[in-house]
XYZ file of C-alpha atoms in Angstrom:
181
model
C 22.516 21.899 -12.866
C 22.562 19.406 -9.946
C 25.783 18.636 -8.414
C 26.895 14.923 -8.068
C 26.820 15.262 -4.251
C 23.292 16.641 -4.229
C 22.159 13.782 -6.750
C 23.828 11.185 -4.532
C 22.155 12.469 -1.397
C 18.732 12.257 -3.146
C 19.423 8.814 -4.625
C 20.838 7.132 -1.607
C 19.586 7.332 1.972
C 21.791 5.799 4.642
C 19.692 4.195 7.345
C 21.011 3.118 10.752
C 19.908 -0.110 12.120
C 20.360 -1.223 15.667
C 20.527 -4.963 16.652
C 19.203 -6.165 19.945
C 20.790 -9.013 22.032
C 20.695 -12.479 20.432
C 17.652 -13.329 22.610
C 15.407 -10.791 20.837
C 14.165 -10.188 17.405
C 15.962 -7.424 15.464
C 14.237 -4.036 15.648
C 14.803 -0.395 14.765
C 16.367 2.289 16.999
C 17.584 0.100 19.802
C 21.231 0.471 20.450
C 23.500 -2.639 21.029
C 27.268 -2.742 21.126
C 28.957 -5.101 18.657
C 32.239 -6.337 19.910
C 35.318 -7.116 17.800
C 37.249 -10.382 17.996
C 36.221 -14.021 18.048
C 32.399 -14.467 17.362
C 32.224 -10.720 16.300
C 29.693 -9.515 13.912
C 31.022 -9.048 10.372
C 29.645 -8.096 6.923
C 28.645 -11.689 6.227
C 26.602 -11.782 9.404
C 24.987 -8.523 8.405
C 24.297 -9.899 4.966
C 22.616 -12.999 6.351
C 20.678 -11.051 8.756
C 19.139 -8.717 6.146
C 18.554 -11.637 3.822
C 16.636 -13.581 6.577
C 14.887 -10.482 7.972
C 14.028 -8.198 5.010
C 11.664 -6.224 7.134
C 14.747 -4.499 8.471
C 15.396 -2.827 5.088
C 12.978 0.043 5.311
C 12.358 0.957 1.593
C 9.465 3.183 2.457
C 11.932 5.674 3.840
C 13.147 6.057 0.231
C 9.798 5.652 -1.535
C 6.347 5.811 0.321
C 4.921 3.315 -2.152
C 7.840 0.810 -1.926
C 6.464 -1.452 0.702
C 8.586 -4.383 1.324
C 10.684 -6.705 -0.728
C 11.527 -10.254 -1.160
C 15.324 -11.235 -0.983
C 16.197 -13.432 -4.005
C 19.825 -14.346 -3.768
C 23.046 -13.456 -1.875
C 26.417 -12.913 -3.500
C 25.022 -12.562 -7.128
C 28.022 -12.549 -9.489
C 28.233 -9.746 -11.843
C 30.783 -9.785 -14.639
C 32.853 -6.714 -15.321
C 35.899 -6.000 -17.287
C 38.845 -7.690 -15.491
C 36.714 -10.192 -13.320
C 33.615 -10.859 -11.323
C 32.182 -8.723 -8.472
C 29.492 -9.990 -6.059
C 26.379 -8.129 -5.189
C 25.627 -8.859 -1.568
C 21.715 -9.086 -1.808
C 19.419 -8.941 -4.814
C 15.805 -8.580 -3.968
C 12.533 -7.525 -5.600
C 9.563 -5.499 -4.599
C 5.957 -6.326 -5.323
C 5.937 -3.822 -8.088
C 8.876 -5.658 -9.888
C 11.569 -2.981 -8.938
C 14.822 -4.652 -8.081
C 16.445 -4.094 -4.791
C 20.332 -4.028 -4.700
C 21.896 -4.193 -1.312
C 25.629 -3.753 -0.437
C 26.502 -4.373 3.236
C 29.171 -2.471 5.087
C 29.620 -2.176 8.857
C 30.139 1.315 10.101
C 33.652 0.357 11.493
C 34.728 -0.514 8.008
C 36.549 2.560 6.587
C 34.974 1.754 3.221
C 31.556 2.262 4.588
C 31.491 5.878 3.888
C 33.041 6.168 0.426
C 33.377 2.921 -1.435
C 29.885 1.683 -0.723
C 28.474 4.398 -2.926
C 30.938 3.543 -5.821
C 30.304 -0.217 -5.382
C 26.573 0.251 -5.533
C 26.774 2.397 -8.621
C 28.937 -0.132 -10.204
C 26.509 -2.916 -9.316
C 23.610 -0.926 -10.647
C 25.380 -0.345 -13.905
C 26.266 -4.017 -14.303
C 22.804 -5.123 -13.376
C 21.206 -2.677 -15.825
C 23.030 -4.387 -18.666
C 21.121 -7.640 -18.099
C 17.901 -8.933 -19.570
C 15.276 -10.709 -17.475
C 16.620 -13.985 -18.978
C 20.207 -13.284 -18.038
C 19.197 -12.250 -14.524
C 17.074 -15.520 -14.154
C 20.007 -17.573 -15.384
C 22.398 -16.002 -12.832
C 19.859 -16.467 -9.964
C 19.409 -20.162 -10.986
C 23.141 -20.656 -11.076
C 23.738 -18.856 -7.812
C 21.047 -20.592 -5.916
C 21.505 -24.026 -7.393
C 17.802 -23.977 -8.214
C 17.783 -25.492 -11.752
C 14.164 -26.964 -11.167
C 12.378 -23.575 -11.360
C 12.249 -21.925 -14.849
C 11.237 -18.561 -13.195
C 12.851 -18.414 -9.760
C 12.531 -14.686 -9.305
C 8.797 -14.777 -9.991
C 8.335 -18.003 -7.940
C 9.918 -16.385 -4.866
C 7.776 -13.163 -5.187
C 4.640 -15.327 -5.722
C 5.215 -17.147 -2.444
C 5.175 -13.675 -0.739
C 2.344 -12.167 -2.807
C 0.103 -15.056 -4.055
C -1.954 -12.815 -6.402
C 0.900 -11.685 -8.341
C 0.425 -11.889 -12.207
C 3.471 -13.413 -13.877
C 3.522 -11.482 -17.118
C 2.936 -8.128 -15.370
C 5.608 -8.855 -12.910
C 8.169 -10.065 -15.474
C 7.412 -7.046 -17.507
C 8.018 -4.742 -14.515
C 11.339 -6.471 -13.638
C 12.415 -6.056 -17.325
C 11.553 -2.425 -17.093
C 13.550 -2.043 -14.014
C 16.607 -3.659 -15.761
C 16.155 -1.504 -18.776
C 15.955 1.766 -16.831
C 18.365 0.854 -14.244
C 15.557 1.900 -11.792
C 16.443 0.084 -8.590
C 16.039 0.511 -4.780
């Protein structure tokens, strides 16, 4: 029987990312000091950086066939007993597998423990959604009430040859199985 720790080590891979100075484009394995105080980098800054530069999220380290993903929405509200929690970033891969991202800075003491619990909770809450439910949440969160299928529309912009029915079926399967990056 596999222990929870062994399972979690296999299910999650923590990846360090290094951010260069403001004058350069973000890249991997380049150290840069982040200073506290006024104008400091915070979790909102990290969330925006990853949303605007999804290439920094290296899914292929978890799955060689993952490729890249399209960010769909920031701060997606998920309803739970007792209130609402917010998933930092929801994205989708070309294959229709959803990408759930929770941002924590290393200096945040929650970064080591609570991020795993939060991610598991967000995955459980997302798994309970249908494609229609998720689409409605995305439309509400983005204020995009013109598009009937904003998840597909954003993915289609990135991958023009994407087939809508195949893609929607794959996202639905990702939701049904709770099979997320």
